[in-house]
Tab-separated table of C-alpha atoms in Angstrom:
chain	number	residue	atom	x	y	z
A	1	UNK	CA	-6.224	1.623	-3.574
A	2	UNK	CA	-8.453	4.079	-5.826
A	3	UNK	CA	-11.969	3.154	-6.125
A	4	UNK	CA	-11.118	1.930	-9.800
A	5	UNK	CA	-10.013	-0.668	-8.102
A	6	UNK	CA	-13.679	-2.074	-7.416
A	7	UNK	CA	-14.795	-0.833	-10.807
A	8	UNK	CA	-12.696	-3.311	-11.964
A	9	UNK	CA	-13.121	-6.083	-9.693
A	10	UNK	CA	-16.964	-5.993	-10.985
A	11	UNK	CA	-15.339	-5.938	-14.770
A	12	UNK	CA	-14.455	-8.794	-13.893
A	13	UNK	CA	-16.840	-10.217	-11.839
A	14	UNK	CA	-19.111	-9.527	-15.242
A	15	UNK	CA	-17.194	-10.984	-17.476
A	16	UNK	CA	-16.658	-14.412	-15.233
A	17	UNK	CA	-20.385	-14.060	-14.961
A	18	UNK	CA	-21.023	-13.614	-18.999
A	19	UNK	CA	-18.751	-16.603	-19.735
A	20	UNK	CA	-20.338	-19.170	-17.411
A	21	UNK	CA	-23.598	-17.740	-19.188
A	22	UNK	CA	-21.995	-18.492	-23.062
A	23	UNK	CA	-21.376	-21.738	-21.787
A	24	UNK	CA	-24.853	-22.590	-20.890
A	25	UNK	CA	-24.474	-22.438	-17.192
A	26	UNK	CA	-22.531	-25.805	-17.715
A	27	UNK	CA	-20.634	-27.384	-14.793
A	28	UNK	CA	-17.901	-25.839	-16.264
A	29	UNK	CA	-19.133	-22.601	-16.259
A	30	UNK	CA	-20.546	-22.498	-12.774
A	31	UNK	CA	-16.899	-24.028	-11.525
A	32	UNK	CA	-15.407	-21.125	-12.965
A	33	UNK	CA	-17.638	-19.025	-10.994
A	34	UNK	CA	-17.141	-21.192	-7.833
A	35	UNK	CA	-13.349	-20.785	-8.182
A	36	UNK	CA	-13.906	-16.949	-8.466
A	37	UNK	CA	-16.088	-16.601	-5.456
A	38	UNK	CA	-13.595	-19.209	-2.939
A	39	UNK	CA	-12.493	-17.736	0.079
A	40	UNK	CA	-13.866	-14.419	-0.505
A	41	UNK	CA	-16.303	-14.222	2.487
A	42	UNK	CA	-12.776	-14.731	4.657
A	43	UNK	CA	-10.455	-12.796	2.813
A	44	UNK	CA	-12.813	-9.644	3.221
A	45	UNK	CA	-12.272	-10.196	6.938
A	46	UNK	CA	-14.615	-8.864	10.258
A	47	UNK	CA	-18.005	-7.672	10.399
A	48	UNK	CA	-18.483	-3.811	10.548
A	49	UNK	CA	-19.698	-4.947	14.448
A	50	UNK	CA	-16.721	-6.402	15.345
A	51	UNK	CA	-14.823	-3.372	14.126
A	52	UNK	CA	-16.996	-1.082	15.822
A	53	UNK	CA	-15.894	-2.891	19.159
A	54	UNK	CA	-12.672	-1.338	18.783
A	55	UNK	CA	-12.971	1.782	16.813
A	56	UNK	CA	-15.705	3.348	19.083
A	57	UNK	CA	-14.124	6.303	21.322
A	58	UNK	CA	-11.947	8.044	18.490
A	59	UNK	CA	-12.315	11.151	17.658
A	60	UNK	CA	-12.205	10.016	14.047
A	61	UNK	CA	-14.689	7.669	14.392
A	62	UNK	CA	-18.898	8.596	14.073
A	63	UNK	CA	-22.070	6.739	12.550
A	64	UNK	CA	-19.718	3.525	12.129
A	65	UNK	CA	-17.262	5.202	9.354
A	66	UNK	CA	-14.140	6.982	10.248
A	67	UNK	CA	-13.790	10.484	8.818
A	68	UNK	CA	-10.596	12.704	7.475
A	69	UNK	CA	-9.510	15.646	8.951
A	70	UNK	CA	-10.176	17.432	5.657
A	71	UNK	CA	-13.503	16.784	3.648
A	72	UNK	CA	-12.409	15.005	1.176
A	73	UNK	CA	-14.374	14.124	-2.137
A	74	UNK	CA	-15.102	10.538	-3.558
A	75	UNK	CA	-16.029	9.086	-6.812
A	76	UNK	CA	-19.867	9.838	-7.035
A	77	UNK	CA	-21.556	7.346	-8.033
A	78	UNK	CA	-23.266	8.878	-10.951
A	79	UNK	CA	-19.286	8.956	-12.386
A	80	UNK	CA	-18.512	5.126	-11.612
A	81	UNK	CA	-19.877	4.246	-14.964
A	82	UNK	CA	-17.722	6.712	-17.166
A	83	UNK	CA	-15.116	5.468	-15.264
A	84	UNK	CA	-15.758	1.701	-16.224
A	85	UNK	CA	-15.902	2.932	-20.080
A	86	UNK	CA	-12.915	4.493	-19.577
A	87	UNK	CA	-11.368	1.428	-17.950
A	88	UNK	CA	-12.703	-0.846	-20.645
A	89	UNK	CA	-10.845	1.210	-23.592
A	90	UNK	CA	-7.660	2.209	-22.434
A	91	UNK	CA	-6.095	-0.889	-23.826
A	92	UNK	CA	-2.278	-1.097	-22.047
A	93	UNK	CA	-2.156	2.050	-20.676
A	94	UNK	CA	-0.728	1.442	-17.201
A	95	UNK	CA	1.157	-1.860	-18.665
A	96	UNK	CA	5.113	-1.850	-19.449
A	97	UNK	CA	5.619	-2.791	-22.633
A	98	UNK	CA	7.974	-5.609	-21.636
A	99	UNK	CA	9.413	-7.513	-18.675
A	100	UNK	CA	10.192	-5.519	-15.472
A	101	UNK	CA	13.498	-5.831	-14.686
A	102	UNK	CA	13.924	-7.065	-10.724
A	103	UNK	CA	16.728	-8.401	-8.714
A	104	UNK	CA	16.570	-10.792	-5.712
A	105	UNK	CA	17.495	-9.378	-2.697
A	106	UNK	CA	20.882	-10.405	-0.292
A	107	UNK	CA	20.102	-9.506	3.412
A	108	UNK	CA	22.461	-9.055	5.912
A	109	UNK	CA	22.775	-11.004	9.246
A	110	UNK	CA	22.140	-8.004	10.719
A	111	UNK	CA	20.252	-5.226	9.888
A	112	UNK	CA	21.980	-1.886	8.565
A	113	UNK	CA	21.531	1.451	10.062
A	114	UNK	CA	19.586	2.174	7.611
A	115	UNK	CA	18.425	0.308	4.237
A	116	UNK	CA	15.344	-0.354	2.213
A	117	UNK	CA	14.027	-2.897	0.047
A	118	UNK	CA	11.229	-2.709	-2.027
A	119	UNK	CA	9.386	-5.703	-3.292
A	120	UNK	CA	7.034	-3.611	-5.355
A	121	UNK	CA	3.861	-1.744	-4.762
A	122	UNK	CA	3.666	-0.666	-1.494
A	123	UNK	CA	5.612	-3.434	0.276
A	124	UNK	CA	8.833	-2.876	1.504
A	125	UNK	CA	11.510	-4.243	3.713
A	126	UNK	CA	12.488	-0.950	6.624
A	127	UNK	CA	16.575	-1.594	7.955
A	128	UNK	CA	16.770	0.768	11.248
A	129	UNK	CA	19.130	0.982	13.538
A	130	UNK	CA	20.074	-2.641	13.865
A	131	UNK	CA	15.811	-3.689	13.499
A	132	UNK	CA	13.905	-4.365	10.414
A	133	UNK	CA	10.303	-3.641	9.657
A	134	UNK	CA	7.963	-5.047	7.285
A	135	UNK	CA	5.478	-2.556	5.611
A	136	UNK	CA	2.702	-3.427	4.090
A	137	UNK	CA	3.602	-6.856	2.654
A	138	UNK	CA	1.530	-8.480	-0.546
A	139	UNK	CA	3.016	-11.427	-1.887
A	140	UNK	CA	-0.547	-12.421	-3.821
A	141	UNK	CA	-0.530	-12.423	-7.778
A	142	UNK	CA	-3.669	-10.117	-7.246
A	143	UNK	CA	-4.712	-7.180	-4.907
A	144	UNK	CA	-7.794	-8.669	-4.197
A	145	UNK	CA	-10.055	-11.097	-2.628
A	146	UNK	CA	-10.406	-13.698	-5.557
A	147	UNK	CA	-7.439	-15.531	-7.053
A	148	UNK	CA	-9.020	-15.237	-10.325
A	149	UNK	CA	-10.438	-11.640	-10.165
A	150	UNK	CA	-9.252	-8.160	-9.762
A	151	UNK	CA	-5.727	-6.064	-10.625
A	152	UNK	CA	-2.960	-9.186	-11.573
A	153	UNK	CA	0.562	-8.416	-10.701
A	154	UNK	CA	2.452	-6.763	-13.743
A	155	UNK	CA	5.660	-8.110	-12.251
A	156	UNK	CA	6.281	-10.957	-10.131
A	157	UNK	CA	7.236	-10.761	-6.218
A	158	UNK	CA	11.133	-10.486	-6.672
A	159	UNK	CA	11.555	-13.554	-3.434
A	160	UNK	CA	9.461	-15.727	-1.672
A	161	UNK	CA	8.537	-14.766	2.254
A	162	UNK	CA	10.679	-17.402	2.856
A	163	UNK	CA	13.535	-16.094	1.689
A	164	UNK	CA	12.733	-12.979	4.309
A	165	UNK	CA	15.544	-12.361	7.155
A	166	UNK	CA	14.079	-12.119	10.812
A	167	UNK	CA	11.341	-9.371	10.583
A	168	UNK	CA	11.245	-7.060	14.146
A	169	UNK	CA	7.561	-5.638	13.157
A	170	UNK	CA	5.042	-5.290	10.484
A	171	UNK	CA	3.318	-2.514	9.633
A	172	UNK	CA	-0.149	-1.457	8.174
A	173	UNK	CA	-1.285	1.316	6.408
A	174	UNK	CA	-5.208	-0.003	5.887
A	175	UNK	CA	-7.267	-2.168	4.813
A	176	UNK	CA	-7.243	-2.471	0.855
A	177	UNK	CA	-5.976	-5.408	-1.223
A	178	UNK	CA	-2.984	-3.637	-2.109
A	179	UNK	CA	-1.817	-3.047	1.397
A	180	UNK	CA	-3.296	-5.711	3.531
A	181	UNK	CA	-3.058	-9.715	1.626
A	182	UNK	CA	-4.822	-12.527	3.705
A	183	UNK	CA	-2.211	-15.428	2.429
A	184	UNK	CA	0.397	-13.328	3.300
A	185	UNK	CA	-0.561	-12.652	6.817
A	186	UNK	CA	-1.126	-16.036	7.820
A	187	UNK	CA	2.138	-17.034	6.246
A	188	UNK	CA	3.810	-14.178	8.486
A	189	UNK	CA	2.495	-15.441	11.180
A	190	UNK	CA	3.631	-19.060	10.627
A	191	UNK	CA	7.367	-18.002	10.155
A	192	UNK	CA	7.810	-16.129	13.047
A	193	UNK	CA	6.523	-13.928	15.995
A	194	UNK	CA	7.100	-10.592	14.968
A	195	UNK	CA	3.873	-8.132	15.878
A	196	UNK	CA	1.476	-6.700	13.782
A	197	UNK	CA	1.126	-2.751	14.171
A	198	UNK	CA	-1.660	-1.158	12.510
A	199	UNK	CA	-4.351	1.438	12.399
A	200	UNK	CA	-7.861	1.382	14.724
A	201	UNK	CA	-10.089	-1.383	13.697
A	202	UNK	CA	-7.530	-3.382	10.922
A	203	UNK	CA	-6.646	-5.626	13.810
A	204	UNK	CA	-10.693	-7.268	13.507
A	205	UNK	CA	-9.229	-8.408	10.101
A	206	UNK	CA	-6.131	-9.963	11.537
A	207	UNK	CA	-7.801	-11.520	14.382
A	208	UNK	CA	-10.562	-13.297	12.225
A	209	UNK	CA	-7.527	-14.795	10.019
A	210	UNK	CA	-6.619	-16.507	13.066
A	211	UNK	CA	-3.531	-13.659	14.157
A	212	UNK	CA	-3.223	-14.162	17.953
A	213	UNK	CA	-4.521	-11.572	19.561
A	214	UNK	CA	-1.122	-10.851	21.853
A	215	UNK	CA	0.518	-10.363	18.541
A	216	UNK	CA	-2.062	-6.974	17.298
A	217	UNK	CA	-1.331	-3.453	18.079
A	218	UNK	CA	-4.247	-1.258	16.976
A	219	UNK	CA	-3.595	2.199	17.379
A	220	UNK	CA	-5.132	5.663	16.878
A	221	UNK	CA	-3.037	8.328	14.934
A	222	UNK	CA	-0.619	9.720	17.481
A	223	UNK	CA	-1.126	6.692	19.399
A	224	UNK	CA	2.708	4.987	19.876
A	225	UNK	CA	3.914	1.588	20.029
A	226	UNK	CA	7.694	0.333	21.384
A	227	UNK	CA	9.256	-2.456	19.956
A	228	UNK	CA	12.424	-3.030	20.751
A	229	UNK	CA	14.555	0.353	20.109
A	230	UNK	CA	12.040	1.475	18.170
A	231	UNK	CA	8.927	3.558	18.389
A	232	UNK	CA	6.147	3.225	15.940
A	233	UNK	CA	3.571	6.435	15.663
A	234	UNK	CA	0.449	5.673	13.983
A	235	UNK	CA	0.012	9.304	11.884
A	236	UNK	CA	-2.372	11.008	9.892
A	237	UNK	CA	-3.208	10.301	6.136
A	238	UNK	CA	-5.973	11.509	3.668
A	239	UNK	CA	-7.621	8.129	2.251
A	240	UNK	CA	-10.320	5.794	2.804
A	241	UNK	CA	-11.054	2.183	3.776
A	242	UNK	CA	-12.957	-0.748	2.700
A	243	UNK	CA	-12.503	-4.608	1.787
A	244	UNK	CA	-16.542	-5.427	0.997
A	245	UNK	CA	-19.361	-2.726	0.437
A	246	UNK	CA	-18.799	-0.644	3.406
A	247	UNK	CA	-15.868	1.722	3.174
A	248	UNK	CA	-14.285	3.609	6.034
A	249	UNK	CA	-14.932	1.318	8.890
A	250	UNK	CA	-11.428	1.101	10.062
A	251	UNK	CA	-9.040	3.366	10.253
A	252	UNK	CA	-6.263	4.464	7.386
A	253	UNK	CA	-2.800	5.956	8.603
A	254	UNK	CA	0.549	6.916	8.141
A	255	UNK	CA	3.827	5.763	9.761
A	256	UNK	CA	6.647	6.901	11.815
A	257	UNK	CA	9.287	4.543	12.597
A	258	UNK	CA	11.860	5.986	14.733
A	259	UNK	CA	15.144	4.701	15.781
A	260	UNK	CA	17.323	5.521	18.447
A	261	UNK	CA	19.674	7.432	15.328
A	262	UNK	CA	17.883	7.311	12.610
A	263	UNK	CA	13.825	8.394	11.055
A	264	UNK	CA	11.834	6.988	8.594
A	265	UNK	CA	8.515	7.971	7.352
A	266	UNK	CA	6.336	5.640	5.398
A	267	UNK	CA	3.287	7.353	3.797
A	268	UNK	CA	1.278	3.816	3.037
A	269	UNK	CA	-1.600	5.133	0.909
A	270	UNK	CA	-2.734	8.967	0.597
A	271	UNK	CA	-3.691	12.112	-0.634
A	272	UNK	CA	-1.975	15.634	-0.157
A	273	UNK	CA	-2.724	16.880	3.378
A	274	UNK	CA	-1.257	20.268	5.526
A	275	UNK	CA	-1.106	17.174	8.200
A	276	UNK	CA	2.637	16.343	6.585
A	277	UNK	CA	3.835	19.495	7.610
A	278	UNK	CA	2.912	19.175	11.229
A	279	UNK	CA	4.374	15.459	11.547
A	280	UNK	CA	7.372	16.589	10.053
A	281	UNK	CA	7.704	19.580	13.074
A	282	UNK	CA	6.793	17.049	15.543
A	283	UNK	CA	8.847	13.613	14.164
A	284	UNK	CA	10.782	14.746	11.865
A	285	UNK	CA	13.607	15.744	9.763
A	286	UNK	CA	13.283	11.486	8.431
A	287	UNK	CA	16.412	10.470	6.812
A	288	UNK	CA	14.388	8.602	4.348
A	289	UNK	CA	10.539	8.746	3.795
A	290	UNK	CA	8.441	6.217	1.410
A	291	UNK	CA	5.885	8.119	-0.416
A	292	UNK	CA	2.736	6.988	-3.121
A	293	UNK	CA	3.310	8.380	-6.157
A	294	UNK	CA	0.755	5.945	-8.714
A	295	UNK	CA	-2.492	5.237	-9.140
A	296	UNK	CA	-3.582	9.268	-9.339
A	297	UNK	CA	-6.393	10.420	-11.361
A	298	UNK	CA	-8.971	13.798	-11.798
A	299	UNK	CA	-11.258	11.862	-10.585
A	300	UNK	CA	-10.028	10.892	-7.201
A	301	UNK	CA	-7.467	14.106	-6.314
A	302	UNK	CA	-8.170	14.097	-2.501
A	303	UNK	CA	-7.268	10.636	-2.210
A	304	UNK	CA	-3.799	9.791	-4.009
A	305	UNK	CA	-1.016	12.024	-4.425
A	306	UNK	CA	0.176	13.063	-7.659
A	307	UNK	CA	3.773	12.516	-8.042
A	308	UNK	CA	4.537	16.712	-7.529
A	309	UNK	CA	1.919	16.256	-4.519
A	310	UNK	CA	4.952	13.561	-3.108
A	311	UNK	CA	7.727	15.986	-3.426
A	312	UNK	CA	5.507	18.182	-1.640
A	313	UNK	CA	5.115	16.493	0.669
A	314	UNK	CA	8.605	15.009	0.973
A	315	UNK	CA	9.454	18.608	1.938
A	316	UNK	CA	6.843	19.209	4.284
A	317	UNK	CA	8.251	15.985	6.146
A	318	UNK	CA	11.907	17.420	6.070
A	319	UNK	CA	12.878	14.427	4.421
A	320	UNK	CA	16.763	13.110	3.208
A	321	UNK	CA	16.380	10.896	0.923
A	322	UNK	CA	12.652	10.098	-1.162
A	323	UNK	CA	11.699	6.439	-2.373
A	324	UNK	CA	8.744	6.443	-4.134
A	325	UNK	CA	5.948	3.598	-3.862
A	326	UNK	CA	2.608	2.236	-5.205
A	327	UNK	CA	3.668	2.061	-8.778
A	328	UNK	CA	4.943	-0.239	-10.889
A	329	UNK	CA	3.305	-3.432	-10.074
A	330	UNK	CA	-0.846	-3.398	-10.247
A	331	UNK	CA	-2.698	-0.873	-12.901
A	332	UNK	CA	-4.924	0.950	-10.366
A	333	UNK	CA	-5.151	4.349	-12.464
A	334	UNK	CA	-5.464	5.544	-16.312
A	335	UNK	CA	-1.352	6.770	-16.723
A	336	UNK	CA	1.253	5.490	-18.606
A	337	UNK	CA	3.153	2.722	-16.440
A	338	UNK	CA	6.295	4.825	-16.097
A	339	UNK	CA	4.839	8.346	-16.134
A	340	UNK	CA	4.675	8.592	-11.817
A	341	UNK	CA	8.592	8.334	-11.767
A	342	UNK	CA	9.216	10.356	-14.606
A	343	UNK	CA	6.788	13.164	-13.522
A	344	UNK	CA	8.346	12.530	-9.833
A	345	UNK	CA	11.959	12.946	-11.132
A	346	UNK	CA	11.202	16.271	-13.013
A	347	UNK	CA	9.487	17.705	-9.608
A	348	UNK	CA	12.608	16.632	-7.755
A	349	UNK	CA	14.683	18.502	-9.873
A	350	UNK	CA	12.896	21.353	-9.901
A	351	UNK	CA	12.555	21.306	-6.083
A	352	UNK	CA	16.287	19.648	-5.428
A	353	UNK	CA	14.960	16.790	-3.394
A	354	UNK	CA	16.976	13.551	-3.381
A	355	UNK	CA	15.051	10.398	-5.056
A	356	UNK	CA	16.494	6.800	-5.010
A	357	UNK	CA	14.145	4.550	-7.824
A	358	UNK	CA	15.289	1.016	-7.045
A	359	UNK	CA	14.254	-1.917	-8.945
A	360	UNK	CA	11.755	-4.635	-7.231
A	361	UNK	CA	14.065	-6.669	-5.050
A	362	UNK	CA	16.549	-4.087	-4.911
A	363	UNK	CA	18.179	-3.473	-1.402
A	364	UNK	CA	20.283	-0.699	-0.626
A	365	UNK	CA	22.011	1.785	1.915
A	366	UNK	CA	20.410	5.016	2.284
A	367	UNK	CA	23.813	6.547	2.264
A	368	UNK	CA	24.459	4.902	-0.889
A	369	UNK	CA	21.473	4.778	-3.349
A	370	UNK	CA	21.190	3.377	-6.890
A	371	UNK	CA	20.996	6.237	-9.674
A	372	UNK	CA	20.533	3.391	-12.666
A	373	UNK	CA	17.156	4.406	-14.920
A	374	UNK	CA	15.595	1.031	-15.630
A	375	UNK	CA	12.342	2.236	-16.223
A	376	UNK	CA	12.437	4.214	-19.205
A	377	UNK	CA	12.593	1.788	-21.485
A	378	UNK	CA	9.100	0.241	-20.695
A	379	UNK	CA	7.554	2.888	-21.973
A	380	UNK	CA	6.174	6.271	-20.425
């Protein structure tokens, strides 16, 4: 999640704030606020001390912040406010101009070799070799910690979690609203038992929610977990971290999921790094790898990939097949809603790297992806 992202979550914080103020502080006004404000204290998850429990001892870790590999610039904060007026007058930019088409997914009995579904945003549904893996799931309206403020869905979650088949693992990039949802957590836990993989310190959050602790694997990148067939390497991205008003005390990653035929590599959230090229010589060629390609800006270029930064990358990973994701369903950046895939689509042609664009909901073989353009006519 870019650091927009908060700019706007205080847009509109102020403008809940403003309105209970036009009203005359009435009780209707302050409910309003209190509605806002519910559940936020949990939703932002553990205390910077209970993280440091865990994340003290990495190599990555110093002065209770993890670092990247490469320095790696920020929004200053002397720019935060051109960014707000920049936020508060692009009108729809980053909206389709009509419904997004979805479909609703049919799942197997058992899981394919190897199939994908993508729910939108980040969150898709990983078919290996017989095992299925959950990546980060967000099933909220909004990527955030109120159910009244911060970035609303632009289209809605194509099925329910209960409509999910049996899920073998889930998988974490980090900690932002976007990529780690409270509600949906707990819910996966409730329906069944399958573990919760994810990067150094993230497993405070999950453990606060009430996740048993049996059921958290925290790992360092290169650290490994089995499940099942399967092995799941905790890798190196180029991000940040943060749910409150500290950032970067727990750990962002990438993911390998390897099967006993097959290779997948899911990028989560990221900028460009040379790090892609030395996963893909250790884990790779990946039959199919799930790169960001949305929310990038001038303002933030070490911390998102543009969508010629993804082919890039897709090449350093010695990827097959390239299904882009963190687009299409919250307006974290200042592009058109459709301009990642079509930017993404001329680099791929330029660079002859497959690209499957699937609807939300849509689930489908590797070895047969969908080549329909649905997008285009929402506007670029």
């Amino acid at each position: 999640m870019p650091l927009v992202h908060h700019a706007r979550a205080l847009r509109s914080l102020t403008t809940t704030v403003l309105r209970a103020t036009v009203l005359g502080a009435t009780t209707a006004g302050m409910g309003l606020l209190a509605r806002a404000a519910w559940g936020i204290p949990t939703a932002i998850g553990a205390s910077a001390t209970a993280i440091e429990q865990i994340a003290t001892g990495s190599p990555r870790y110093g002065n209770r912040e993890f670092r990247n590999t490469l320095p790696s610039a920020m929004l200053q904060p002397a720019r935060a406010g051109s960014v707000l007026v920049s936020m508060l007058t692009r009108g729809n930019t980053g909206t389709p101009s009509g419904p997004v088409p979805m479909v609703v997914p049919h799942h197997p009995t058992v899981a394919d070799e190897l199939a994908v579904t993508w729910y939108g945003h980040s969150s898709a549904l990983i078919e290996i070799d017989g095992r299925r893996v959950l990546v980060d799931p967000v099933w909220s309206d909004r990527a955030s910690p109120s159910a009244l403020l911060g970035p609303k869905r632009l289209h809605p979650v194509p099925a329910g979690l209960d409509e999910l088949p049996s899920i073998d693992a889930v998988l974490i990039s980090h900690d932002h609203y976007d990529h780690l949802d409270l509600p949906t957590v707990r819910e996966l836990v409730r329906r069944g038992p399958a573990p919760f993989v994810v990067p150094l310190g993230v497993g405070a959050h999950l453990r606060s929610w009430g996740v048993p602790a049996e059921r958290v694997v925290e790992l360092d990148w290169n650290g490994q977990a089995r499940v099942r067939e399967l092995t799941l390497t905790c890798t190196e991205a180029r991000h940040f971290s943060g749910r409150g008003l500290s950032r970067n005390t727990t750990l962002w990653s990438s993911w390998v999921i390897a099967g006993p035929q097959h290779g997948v590599f899911f990028g989560g959230d990221t900028g460009y790094t040379p790090a892609f090229a030395e996963i893909g010589a250790r884990f790779g060629p990946f039959n199919l790898t799930l790169l960001p390609i949305g929310a990038y800006h001038d303002e933030w270029p070490d911390m998102h990939m543009t969508p010629e930064e993804a082919v890039r990358a897709h090449g350093d990973l010695g990827g097959g097949l390239l299904v882009p994701v963190h687009w299409a369903t919250f307006n974290l950046g200042f592009h058109g809603w459709s301009e990642p895939v079509h930017r993404l689509l001329e680099a791929a042609d330029r660079s002859d790297a497959r690209v499957a664009v699937p609807m939300p909901g849509e689930r489908f073989a590797v070895s047969t992806p969908p080549d329909l353009d649905w997008w285009s006519a929402l506007g670029r």
